[in-house]
Coordinates of C-alpha atoms and ligand atoms in Angstrom, one line a residue:
M92 CA -26.7 -6.7 -34.0
T93 CA -26.2 -8.1 -30.4
E94 CA -26.1 -5.3 -27.8
N95 CA -22.8 -5.2 -26.1
H96 CA -23.1 -5.0 -22.3
N97 CA -19.4 -4.8 -21.7
L98 CA -19.0 -2.4 -18.8
F99 CA -16.0 -0.8 -20.5
V100 CA -18.1 0.3 -23.5
A101 CA -20.6 2.0 -21.2
L102 CA -17.9 3.8 -19.2
R103 CA -16.1 4.8 -22.4
Q104 CA -19.3 6.3 -23.9
S105 CA -19.3 8.9 -21.1
W106 CA -15.8 10.2 -21.6
P107 CA -15.5 13.8 -22.9
D108 CA -15.4 14.5 -26.7
D109 CA -12.1 16.2 -26.2
L110 CA -10.0 13.1 -25.2
D111 CA -6.9 15.2 -24.6
R112 CA -8.4 16.6 -21.4
T113 CA -6.9 15.3 -18.2
A114 CA -8.6 12.2 -16.8
V115 CA -6.2 11.4 -13.9
E116 CA -3.6 13.6 -12.2
V117 CA -1.2 11.7 -10.0
V118 CA -0.6 13.5 -6.7
D119 CA 1.8 11.3 -4.8
G120 CA 4.4 8.5 -5.2
P121 CA 6.8 7.9 -8.0
G122 CA 4.5 9.4 -10.7
A123 CA 3.6 12.5 -8.8
G124 CA 2.8 15.3 -11.2
L125 CA 2.0 13.0 -14.1
R126 CA -1.3 13.7 -16.0
Y127 CA -3.1 11.0 -18.0
S128 CA -5.6 12.1 -20.6
W129 CA -8.7 10.2 -21.5
R130 CA -6.9 9.3 -24.7
D131 CA -4.0 7.8 -22.7
L132 CA -6.5 5.6 -20.8
D133 CA -8.1 4.6 -24.0
R134 CA -4.9 3.8 -25.9
A135 CA -3.1 2.2 -23.0
S136 CA -6.0 -0.1 -22.1
A137 CA -6.3 -1.1 -25.7
M138 CA -2.6 -2.1 -25.7
V139 CA -2.9 -4.2 -22.6
A140 CA -6.2 -5.7 -23.9
N141 CA -4.4 -6.6 -27.1
L142 CA -1.6 -8.2 -25.1
L143 CA -4.2 -10.3 -23.2
E144 CA -5.8 -11.3 -26.5
S145 CA -2.4 -12.3 -27.9
L146 CA -2.1 -14.9 -25.1
E147 CA -5.1 -16.8 -26.6
L148 CA -6.7 -17.4 -23.3
P149 CA -10.1 -19.2 -22.9
A150 CA -13.0 -16.8 -22.8
R151 CA -13.7 -15.3 -19.3
S152 CA -10.2 -16.2 -17.9
R153 CA -9.4 -14.9 -14.5
I154 CA -6.7 -12.2 -14.4
A155 CA -5.5 -12.1 -10.8
V156 CA -3.8 -8.8 -9.8
Q157 CA -1.8 -8.1 -6.6
A158 CA -0.1 -4.8 -7.4
E159 CA 0.5 -1.5 -5.7
K160 CA -2.1 1.1 -6.6
S161 CA -1.2 3.1 -9.7
V162 CA -2.8 4.5 -12.8
E163 CA -1.4 1.5 -14.7
S164 CA -3.3 -0.9 -12.5
L165 CA -6.4 1.1 -13.3
I166 CA -5.5 0.6 -17.0
L167 CA -5.1 -3.1 -16.4
Y168 CA -8.5 -3.2 -14.9
L169 CA -10.0 -1.4 -17.9
A170 CA -8.1 -3.7 -20.3
T171 CA -9.4 -6.8 -18.6
L172 CA -13.0 -5.6 -19.0
R173 CA -12.2 -4.6 -22.7
A174 CA -10.9 -8.1 -23.4
G175 CA -13.9 -9.7 -21.8
H176 CA -11.9 -11.5 -19.1
V177 CA -12.6 -11.5 -15.4
Y178 CA -10.6 -9.2 -13.1
L179 CA -9.6 -10.6 -9.7
P180 CA -8.1 -7.9 -7.4
L181 CA -6.1 -9.0 -4.4
N182 CA -5.2 -6.8 -1.4
T183 CA -1.5 -6.0 -1.4
A184 CA -1.3 -6.9 2.3
Y185 CA -2.0 -10.6 1.6
Q186 CA 0.8 -12.9 2.4
S187 CA 1.8 -16.1 0.7
A188 CA -0.6 -18.5 2.4
E189 CA -3.5 -16.2 1.5
I190 CA -2.3 -15.7 -2.1
A191 CA -1.8 -19.5 -2.5
Y192 CA -5.5 -20.0 -1.5
F193 CA -6.9 -17.5 -3.9
I194 CA -4.8 -18.7 -6.8
G195 CA -5.6 -22.3 -6.1
D196 CA -9.3 -21.6 -5.8
A197 CA -9.7 -19.2 -8.8
E198 CA -7.2 -20.8 -11.1
P199 CA -6.3 -17.6 -12.9
A200 CA -4.8 -17.9 -16.4
V201 CA -2.7 -14.7 -15.7
V202 CA -1.3 -13.4 -12.5
V203 CA 0.1 -9.9 -12.2
C204 CA 2.2 -9.0 -9.2
S205 CA 4.7 -6.4 -7.9
P206 CA 8.2 -6.9 -9.2
G207 CA 9.5 -7.4 -5.7
N208 CA 7.1 -10.3 -5.2
H209 CA 7.7 -12.1 -8.5
G210 CA 9.8 -14.9 -7.0
W211 CA 7.3 -16.3 -4.5
V212 CA 4.1 -15.3 -6.4
S213 CA 5.3 -17.0 -9.6
R214 CA 6.3 -20.1 -7.7
I215 CA 2.7 -20.3 -6.3
A216 CA 1.1 -19.5 -9.7
F217 CA 3.1 -21.9 -11.8
S218 CA 2.5 -24.7 -9.4
G219 CA -1.2 -24.3 -10.3
K220 CA -2.9 -23.8 -13.6
T221 CA -1.5 -20.3 -14.3
R222 CA 0.3 -20.0 -17.6
H223 CA 1.5 -16.3 -17.5
V224 CA 2.9 -14.2 -14.7
F225 CA 3.6 -10.5 -15.4
T226 CA 5.0 -7.8 -13.1
L227 CA 3.6 -4.3 -12.6
G228 CA 5.5 -1.8 -10.5
D229 CA 4.2 1.5 -9.2
S230 CA 6.6 3.5 -11.3
R231 CA 5.4 2.4 -14.7
S232 CA 7.8 -0.6 -14.6
G233 CA 7.5 -4.3 -15.1
S234 CA 7.0 -6.9 -17.8
L235 CA 3.3 -6.2 -18.3
L236 CA 3.9 -2.8 -19.8
E237 CA 7.0 -3.9 -21.6
R238 CA 5.1 -6.6 -23.4
A239 CA 2.0 -4.3 -24.0
A240 CA 4.3 -1.7 -25.6
H241 CA 4.5 -4.0 -28.7
H242 CA 0.8 -4.1 -29.2
S243 CA -1.6 -1.8 -31.1
D244 CA -3.3 1.0 -29.3
R245 CA -6.6 0.2 -31.1
H246 CA -8.9 -2.5 -29.8
V247 CA -12.6 -3.4 -30.3
P248 CA -14.1 -4.3 -26.9
A249 CA -15.2 -7.9 -26.5
V250 CA -19.0 -8.5 -26.8
C251 CA -20.4 -9.4 -23.4
R252 CA -23.8 -10.2 -22.1
A253 CA -25.2 -8.4 -19.0
D254 CA -24.8 -11.6 -16.9
D255 CA -21.2 -12.4 -18.1
L256 CA -18.7 -12.3 -15.3
A257 CA -16.5 -9.2 -15.1
V258 CA -15.0 -9.4 -11.6
I259 CA -14.5 -11.9 -8.7
I260 CA -14.0 -10.3 -5.3
Y261 CA -12.9 -12.5 -2.5
T262 CA -14.6 -11.9 0.8
S263 CA -13.5 -13.8 3.9
G264 CA -15.7 -16.6 5.0
T265 CA -17.2 -17.3 8.4
T266 CA -15.7 -20.7 8.4
G267 CA -12.3 -19.4 7.5
R268 CA -12.6 -20.2 3.7
S269 CA -12.8 -17.1 1.5
K270 CA -15.5 -17.0 -1.1
G271 CA -15.2 -15.4 -4.5
A272 CA -18.2 -13.1 -5.1
M273 CA -18.9 -13.2 -8.9
L274 CA -20.1 -9.8 -10.2
S275 CA -21.3 -9.4 -13.8
H276 CA -21.0 -6.5 -16.2
G277 CA -24.7 -5.9 -15.7
N278 CA -24.4 -5.9 -11.8
M279 CA -21.8 -3.1 -11.9
L280 CA -23.3 -1.1 -14.7
S281 CA -26.7 -0.9 -13.1
N282 CA -25.2 0.3 -9.9
A283 CA -22.9 2.8 -11.5
R284 CA -25.8 4.3 -13.5
V285 CA -28.1 4.5 -10.4
L286 CA -25.3 6.2 -8.3
R287 CA -24.6 8.7 -11.1
T288 CA -28.1 10.0 -10.8
Y289 CA -28.6 9.5 -7.1
W290 CA -25.4 11.4 -6.2
D291 CA -26.1 14.0 -8.8
W292 CA -22.8 13.8 -10.5
Q293 CA -22.0 17.0 -12.3
P294 CA -20.1 17.7 -15.5
D295 CA -17.4 19.6 -13.6
D296 CA -17.0 17.2 -10.7
V297 CA -13.5 16.2 -9.7
L298 CA -13.0 13.1 -7.6
I299 CA -10.3 12.9 -5.0
H300 CA -9.4 9.2 -5.1
A301 CA -7.5 8.1 -2.0
L302 CA -8.8 4.5 -1.4
P303 CA -7.1 1.3 -2.3
M304 CA -8.4 -0.2 -5.6
F305 CA -8.7 -3.9 -4.7
H306 CA -12.1 -3.6 -3.0
V307 CA -15.6 -2.5 -3.9
H308 CA -15.3 1.0 -2.5
G309 CA -12.2 2.3 -4.2
L310 CA -12.6 0.3 -7.4
F311 CA -16.3 0.3 -8.2
V312 CA -18.0 3.1 -6.3
A313 CA -15.2 5.6 -6.7
I314 CA -13.6 4.8 -10.1
H315 CA -16.8 3.8 -11.9
G316 CA -18.4 7.0 -10.5
A317 CA -15.7 9.2 -12.1
L318 CA -15.4 7.2 -15.3
I319 CA -19.2 6.9 -16.0
N320 CA -19.4 10.7 -15.6
G321 CA -16.3 11.6 -17.6
S322 CA -15.0 13.3 -14.4
P323 CA -11.2 13.7 -13.7
M324 CA -9.6 12.2 -10.7
L325 CA -6.9 13.6 -8.4
W326 CA -5.1 10.3 -7.7
L327 CA -3.3 9.3 -4.5
N328 CA -1.6 6.0 -4.4
R329 CA -1.7 6.1 -0.6
F330 CA -4.1 7.8 1.7
D331 CA -2.4 10.7 3.6
P332 CA -4.8 13.0 5.5
A333 CA -2.6 16.1 5.0
T334 CA -2.5 15.6 1.3
V335 CA -6.2 15.1 1.0
V336 CA -6.9 18.2 3.1
S337 CA -4.6 20.3 0.9
L338 CA -6.4 19.0 -2.3
L339 CA -9.9 19.9 -1.1
P340 CA -9.9 23.3 -3.0
R341 CA -9.3 21.5 -6.2
G342 CA -11.8 18.7 -5.8
T343 CA -15.6 18.3 -5.5
V344 CA -16.2 14.7 -4.4
F345 CA -14.4 12.6 -1.8
M346 CA -15.1 9.0 -0.8
G347 CA -13.7 7.4 2.3
V348 CA -14.1 4.8 5.0
P349 CA -14.7 6.3 8.5
T350 CA -11.0 6.0 9.5
L351 CA -10.1 8.5 6.7
Y352 CA -12.5 11.1 8.1
V353 CA -11.3 10.5 11.7
R354 CA -7.7 11.1 10.5
M355 CA -8.5 14.2 8.4
L356 CA -10.3 15.7 11.4
E357 CA -7.0 15.7 13.3
D358 CA -5.6 18.1 10.7
P359 CA -6.1 21.8 11.9
R360 CA -6.1 23.0 8.3
L361 CA -9.5 21.3 7.8
T362 CA -11.8 24.3 7.8
R363 CA -15.0 25.6 6.1
E364 CA -12.8 27.7 3.8
Q365 CA -10.6 24.8 2.8
A366 CA -13.7 22.6 2.0
A367 CA -15.7 25.4 0.4
R368 CA -15.5 24.1 -3.2
M369 CA -16.3 20.5 -2.3
R370 CA -19.8 19.3 -3.3
L371 CA -20.0 15.9 -1.6
F372 CA -18.3 13.8 1.1
I373 CA -19.3 10.1 1.0
S374 CA -18.6 7.5 3.7
G375 CA -19.1 3.8 3.8
S376 CA -17.7 0.2 4.3
A377 CA -18.0 0.5 8.1
P378 CA -20.2 2.4 10.5
L379 CA -19.5 6.1 10.7
L380 CA -19.7 7.2 14.4
I381 CA -22.2 10.0 15.1
E382 CA -19.4 12.1 16.7
T383 CA -17.4 11.9 13.4
F384 CA -20.5 12.9 11.4
R385 CA -21.1 15.9 13.7
D386 CA -17.5 17.0 14.0
W387 CA -17.3 17.0 10.2
Q388 CA -20.4 19.1 9.9
Q389 CA -19.1 21.6 12.4
R390 CA -15.6 21.8 11.0
T391 CA -16.4 21.9 7.3
G392 CA -20.1 22.9 7.0
H393 CA -20.6 19.7 5.0
T394 CA -22.9 16.8 5.9
I395 CA -21.3 13.5 5.1
L396 CA -23.5 11.2 3.0
E397 CA -23.3 7.7 4.4
R398 CA -24.2 4.7 2.3
Y399 CA -24.1 1.0 2.7
G400 CA -23.0 -1.9 0.4
M401 CA -21.1 -5.1 0.2
S402 CA -18.9 -7.0 -2.2
E403 CA -21.7 -9.3 -3.2
T404 CA -24.1 -6.5 -4.0
V405 CA -22.2 -3.3 -4.7
M406 CA -24.2 -0.4 -3.3
L407 CA -27.5 -1.0 -1.6
T408 CA -28.6 2.1 0.3
S409 CA -27.7 5.7 0.4
N410 CA -28.7 8.9 2.3
P411 CA -30.1 11.4 -0.2
C412 CA -28.0 13.8 -2.1
L413 CA -31.0 15.6 -3.5
P414 CA -34.6 15.5 -2.2
D415 CA -35.9 11.9 -2.7
P416 CA -39.4 11.9 -4.3
R417 CA -39.9 8.3 -3.2
H418 CA -39.8 9.4 0.4
G419 CA -41.9 12.5 0.3
G420 CA -38.9 14.6 -0.9
A421 CA -36.8 13.8 2.2
A422 CA -33.4 15.4 1.7
E423 CA -31.9 15.0 5.2
R424 CA -28.7 13.0 5.4
R425 CA -29.3 11.5 8.8
G426 CA -26.3 10.5 10.8
G427 CA -26.3 7.0 12.2
T428 CA -28.4 5.8 9.2
V429 CA -27.4 4.5 5.8
G430 CA -30.3 6.2 4.1
F431 CA -32.8 4.7 1.7
P432 CA -32.6 1.6 -0.6
L433 CA -31.2 2.8 -3.9
P434 CA -33.7 3.0 -6.8
G435 CA -34.1 -0.6 -8.1
V436 CA -32.9 -2.2 -4.9
E437 CA -35.6 -4.1 -2.8
L438 CA -34.7 -4.3 0.8
R439 CA -36.6 -6.1 3.6
V440 CA -36.0 -6.8 7.3
V441 CA -37.0 -10.2 8.5
D442 CA -37.1 -12.2 11.7
D443 CA -35.5 -15.7 12.3
Q444 CA -38.4 -17.4 10.5
G445 CA -37.9 -15.1 7.4
Q446 CA -41.1 -13.1 8.1
A447 CA -41.0 -9.4 7.5
V448 CA -40.9 -7.5 10.8
P449 CA -43.1 -4.4 11.6
T450 CA -41.6 -1.0 10.7
G451 CA -38.9 0.1 13.1
E452 CA -38.2 -3.4 14.4
I453 CA -34.9 -5.1 14.2
G454 CA -34.1 -8.1 12.0
G455 CA -31.9 -9.6 9.3
I456 CA -31.5 -7.5 6.1
Q457 CA -32.3 -9.2 2.8
V458 CA -31.9 -7.6 -0.6
R459 CA -32.8 -8.1 -4.3
G460 CA -32.0 -6.2 -7.4
P461 CA -30.0 -6.0 -10.6
N462 CA -26.9 -5.2 -8.5
V463 CA -26.9 -8.5 -6.6
F464 CA -24.1 -10.9 -7.6
Q465 CA -24.2 -14.1 -9.6
G466 CA -23.1 -16.3 -6.7
Y467 CA -19.9 -17.6 -5.1
W468 CA -17.2 -18.9 -7.4
Q469 CA -17.5 -22.7 -7.5
M470 CA -19.6 -22.8 -4.3
P471 CA -23.2 -23.6 -5.6
G472 CA -24.2 -25.0 -2.2
K473 CA -23.0 -21.9 -0.3
T474 CA -24.7 -19.7 -2.9
A475 CA -28.0 -21.5 -2.6
Q476 CA -27.9 -21.2 1.2
E477 CA -27.5 -17.4 1.0
F478 CA -30.6 -16.8 -1.1
T479 CA -34.2 -17.2 -0.1
A480 CA -36.7 -19.0 -2.3
D481 CA -38.0 -15.7 -3.7
G482 CA -34.5 -14.6 -4.7
F483 CA -33.5 -12.3 -1.9
F484 CA -29.8 -12.3 -0.7
R485 CA -29.2 -12.7 3.0
T486 CA -26.7 -9.9 3.8
G487 CA -25.8 -11.1 7.3
D488 CA -26.3 -7.5 8.5
V489 CA -28.9 -6.7 11.1
G490 CA -30.9 -3.5 11.0
R491 CA -34.2 -1.7 10.9
V492 CA -36.2 0.6 8.6
D493 CA -38.0 3.5 10.2
A494 CA -41.4 5.0 9.2
Q495 CA -39.7 7.4 6.8
G496 CA -37.7 4.7 5.1
Y497 CA -34.3 5.3 6.6
V498 CA -32.3 2.1 7.1
T499 CA -30.1 1.8 10.2
I500 CA -27.5 -1.0 10.5
V501 CA -27.4 -2.1 14.2
G502 CA -25.1 -5.1 14.0
R503 CA -24.2 -8.2 12.1
S504 CA -25.3 -11.8 12.4
K505 CA -22.0 -12.9 10.8
D506 CA -19.0 -13.0 13.1
L507 CA -17.1 -10.2 11.4
I508 CA -14.8 -7.5 12.5
I509 CA -14.6 -4.4 10.3
S510 CA -11.2 -2.7 10.9
G511 CA -10.4 0.5 9.1
G512 CA -12.9 -0.5 6.4
Y513 CA -11.3 -4.0 5.9
N514 CA -13.2 -7.2 6.9
V515 CA -11.5 -9.6 9.3
Y516 CA -13.2 -12.9 10.0
P517 CA -12.2 -14.1 13.5
A518 CA -12.5 -17.8 12.4
E519 CA -9.7 -17.3 9.9
V520 CA -7.4 -15.7 12.4
E521 CA -8.3 -18.2 15.1
G522 CA -7.4 -21.0 12.6
F523 CA -3.9 -19.6 12.2
I524 CA -3.4 -19.1 15.9
N525 CA -4.6 -22.6 16.7
D526 CA -2.0 -24.0 14.4
L527 CA 0.9 -22.3 16.3
P528 CA 2.9 -24.6 18.6
G529 CA 1.8 -24.5 22.2
V530 CA -1.7 -23.2 21.5
A531 CA -4.6 -25.2 22.7
E532 CA -7.4 -22.8 21.7
S533 CA -8.2 -19.2 20.9
A534 CA -10.9 -16.7 20.4
V535 CA -10.7 -13.4 18.4
V536 CA -13.1 -10.6 19.1
G537 CA -13.6 -7.1 17.9
V538 CA -13.3 -4.2 20.3
P539 CA -13.8 -0.4 19.7
H540 CA -10.8 1.5 18.5
P541 CA -10.6 5.3 18.0
D542 CA -8.8 5.2 14.7
F543 CA -9.8 1.9 13.0
G544 CA -13.4 1.9 14.5
E545 CA -12.9 -1.7 15.6
V546 CA -9.8 -4.0 15.9
G547 CA -9.2 -7.6 16.8
V548 CA -8.0 -8.9 20.2
A549 CA -6.9 -12.5 20.6
V550 CA -7.5 -14.5 23.7
V551 CA -5.4 -17.6 23.8
I552 CA -5.1 -20.8 25.9
A553 CA -1.8 -22.6 26.1
R554 CA -1.4 -26.4 25.9
P555 CA -0.6 -28.0 29.2
G556 CA 3.0 -27.5 29.9
A557 CA 3.6 -25.0 27.1
R558 CA 4.6 -21.3 27.8
L559 CA 3.1 -18.8 25.4
E560 CA 4.3 -15.2 25.0
P561 CA 1.6 -12.9 23.6
G562 CA 4.3 -11.0 21.6
R563 CA 5.5 -14.2 20.0
V564 CA 2.0 -15.2 19.0
I565 CA 1.5 -11.9 17.2
G566 CA 5.0 -12.1 15.7
E567 CA 4.3 -15.5 14.3
L568 CA 1.0 -14.3 12.7
R569 CA 2.7 -11.4 11.0
A570 CA 4.5 -13.8 8.6
R571 CA 1.3 -15.6 7.7
L572 CA -1.5 -13.1 7.5
A573 CA -2.3 -9.7 6.0
N574 CA -1.2 -7.0 8.5
F575 CA -4.7 -5.6 9.0
K576 CA -5.9 -9.0 10.3
I577 CA -3.3 -9.2 13.0
P578 CA -4.9 -8.8 16.4
K579 CA -3.7 -5.6 18.0
R580 CA -3.4 -7.3 21.4
C581 CA -3.0 -10.9 22.6
F582 CA -3.9 -12.3 26.1
V583 CA -2.9 -15.7 27.3
V584 CA -5.6 -16.9 29.8
S585 CA -6.3 -20.2 31.6
E586 CA -9.9 -20.5 30.4
L587 CA -12.5 -19.0 28.0
P588 CA -16.0 -18.2 29.2
R589 CA -18.5 -20.8 27.9
N590 CA -22.2 -21.3 27.8
T591 CA -23.9 -24.5 28.9
M592 CA -23.5 -25.9 25.4
G593 CA -19.7 -25.4 25.7
K594 CA -19.7 -22.5 23.1
V595 CA -17.2 -19.7 23.8
Q596 CA -19.2 -16.6 24.9
K597 CA -17.6 -13.9 22.7
N598 CA -20.0 -11.3 24.0
L599 CA -18.4 -11.6 27.4
L600 CA -14.9 -11.3 25.9
R601 CA -16.0 -8.2 24.0
E602 CA -17.4 -6.7 27.1
Q603 CA -14.2 -7.5 29.1
Y604 CA -11.8 -6.0 26.6
K605 CA -14.0 -3.1 25.2
G606 CA -12.0 -0.4 27.1
L607 CA -8.6 -1.5 25.9
F608 CA -8.2 1.3 23.4
A609 CA -10.5 3.9 24.9
Ligands
MLC781 C1 -3.4 -0.6 8.4 N1 -3.3 -1.2 9.6 C2 -4.5 -1.6 10.0 C3 -5.4 -1.3 9.0 N2 -4.7 -0.7 8.0 N3 -4.9 -2.2 11.1 C4 -6.2 -2.5 11.3 N4 -7.1 -2.2 10.3 C5 -6.7 -1.6 9.2 N5 -7.6 -1.3 8.2 C6 -2.1 -1.3 10.4 C7 -1.0 -2.1 9.8 O1 -1.2 -3.4 10.1 C8 0.2 -1.5 10.3 O2 0.4 -2.1 11.6 C9 -0.1 -0.1 10.5 O3 -1.5 0.0 10.6 C10 0.4 0.8 9.4 O4 0.0 0.2 8.2 P1 -0.2 1.1 6.9 O5 -0.5 0.2 5.7 O6 0.9 2.1 6.7 O7 -1.6 1.8 7.3 P2 -2.3 3.0 6.6 O8 -1.7 3.4 5.3 O9 -2.4 4.1 7.7 O10 -3.7 2.4 6.3 C11 -4.9 2.7 7.1 C12 -6.0 2.9 6.1 C13 -6.2 1.6 5.3 C14 -7.2 3.2 6.9 C15 -5.7 4.1 5.2 O11 -6.5 0.5 6.1 C16 -7.3 1.7 4.2 O12 -7.0 2.2 3.1 N6 -8.5 1.3 4.5 C17 -9.6 1.3 3.5 C18 -10.1 0.0 3.3 C19 -11.1 -0.1 2.2 O13 -11.0 0.5 1.1 N7 -12.3 -0.7 2.4 C20 -13.4 -0.9 1.5 C21 -13.9 -2.3 1.5 S1 -15.3 -2.4 0.4 P3 1.9 -2.5 12.1 O14 1.6 -3.0 13.5 O15 2.2 -3.6 11.1 O16 2.7 -1.3 12.1 C22 -16.6 -2.6 1.4 C23 -18.0 -2.5 0.8 C24 -18.5 -1.1 0.9 O17 -16.5 -2.7 2.5 O18 -19.6 -0.9 1.4 O19 -17.7 -0.2 0.6
AMP782 P1 -17.3 -6.3 2.3 O1 -17.6 -7.8 2.4 O2 -15.9 -5.9 2.4 O3 -17.9 -5.8 1.0 O4 -18.1 -5.6 3.5 C1 -19.4 -5.5 3.5 C2 -19.9 -5.2 4.9 O5 -19.5 -3.9 5.3 C3 -21.4 -5.1 5.0 O6 -22.0 -6.4 5.0 C4 -21.6 -4.3 6.2 O7 -21.5 -5.2 7.3 C5 -20.4 -3.4 6.2 N1 -20.8 -2.0 5.8 C6 -20.7 -1.4 4.6 N2 -21.1 -0.1 4.6 C7 -21.5 0.1 5.9 C8 -22.0 1.2 6.6 N3 -22.2 2.4 6.0 N4 -22.4 1.1 7.9 C9 -22.2 -0.1 8.6 N5 -21.7 -1.2 8.0 C10 -21.3 -1.1 6.7

């Protein structure tokens, strides 16, 4: 018989024998207090999978989802895997121009959106190749669940190969065009299995889940971690530092981007006693400042474990949870580093000619392994460019590996701002600014920010004779772009610094504005 590599099957195998135990307890929002058992997840995902099958979609159809975080959206994710289709999560902050691009590019057969957005989302979807638009609210409302209610709660998972697509995650592009990173069932399963061992998941672990579920961190690292270990989750639809701090005595594992740790440190109730039952705090998606790492250690007695990954590769490196025999039993979680390449991940640091640099020297990070994606959706040229002849993926991150094997990220060769754990590509924002009336040119740069780590600042030149108000520029962008991409400040200037080739010197702008939010 063919082996089934469907990720859902592997996750499901790890659930407890007693399916009536709690799998998810909702802590906030309209469903606060609700408990979902493992049986509930199983039955409800079967019903939604049967609904998807009743639509008689072509195999591996894209199911695009822009819905508020809820346990039902988790169920929809599991149902999509079960039915062998391809899940395409979209940030709830995306506005219509962004959604129109993703739907036009991915051509999903099904779009699921919040009830409040149904009007404009369905207009976009039906003007393309989408045949079905369902709604899903955060209070168990909407047409998706209404329709699923008529379907059986038993379902045999679709048979998938390891390299069959399971998910497409859009990552913004350096040229402004977003690229859909295609991840297979095998990519995600290999990573989930490695992390289960490397982070020493325990039978009695309880995950506090407070991240959004439309990106790799909240969806794959956190949810797969709990589901492949059969561990329950304390579920927050929105991150709130006070709520997480109050939950610490009931949890054992927490995952966050650095902003979450910065905000929790501001809560005076964060103490050693409060965090005494916790086993593991994990940080990633953006650099964790050494001050945050130390403050956390001092306040809670716990050493945050920092790890590094990306949408195209899921997780790549991690500080050790247990002594790592591959590195002489090193057990230290070293602040400022992202730890060791995970078992099975090959990582090398190269110079501009692609030659490996000596230990400790800085260069471009390249990676290879079973976790590395299948390529960019419908961009074979771009995909080919990002891989070396021997199959390593060029991450666009710049770093070094020390003599003990610890990897440190020192920067990025890609022009990328990471704000509160979300990626913002300056070229995309500049494109929108340049389209505004009265704008001749613009440059967007990232500057340090105490809460978000880094935020965008726009520097704009007006057309001759035009008068530009910084506040108006920002106001116009709000209607067009996801809120986290909006520059926090805008300056109208008469010229931009340029090098002899005429290229804008963004390093000088970064230097000039670096103290804005100090
Ligand atoms: C919100 N705002 C942001 C922002 N989030 N500004 C810059 N950067 C951000 N990340 C702004 C809004 O525009 C708004 O501004 C104001 O803050 C309040 O919005 P909000 O939605 O109420 O914010 P809040 O709920 O406080 O959200 C902050 C946050 C959120 C940190 C909780 O951004 C978050 O959940 N980040 C996690 C991102 C994540 O999961 N990344 C993983 C990527 S995967 P205004 O002006 O409109 O009031 C990846 C791979 C890997 O990178 O390795 O993991
Ligand atoms: P994304 O495209 O959203 O998956 O973002 C991936 C990028 O986030 C990586 O290429 C890195 O630049 C960055 N990143 C992830 N984790 C870390 C980390 N621990 N430290 C520094 N940068 C990180």
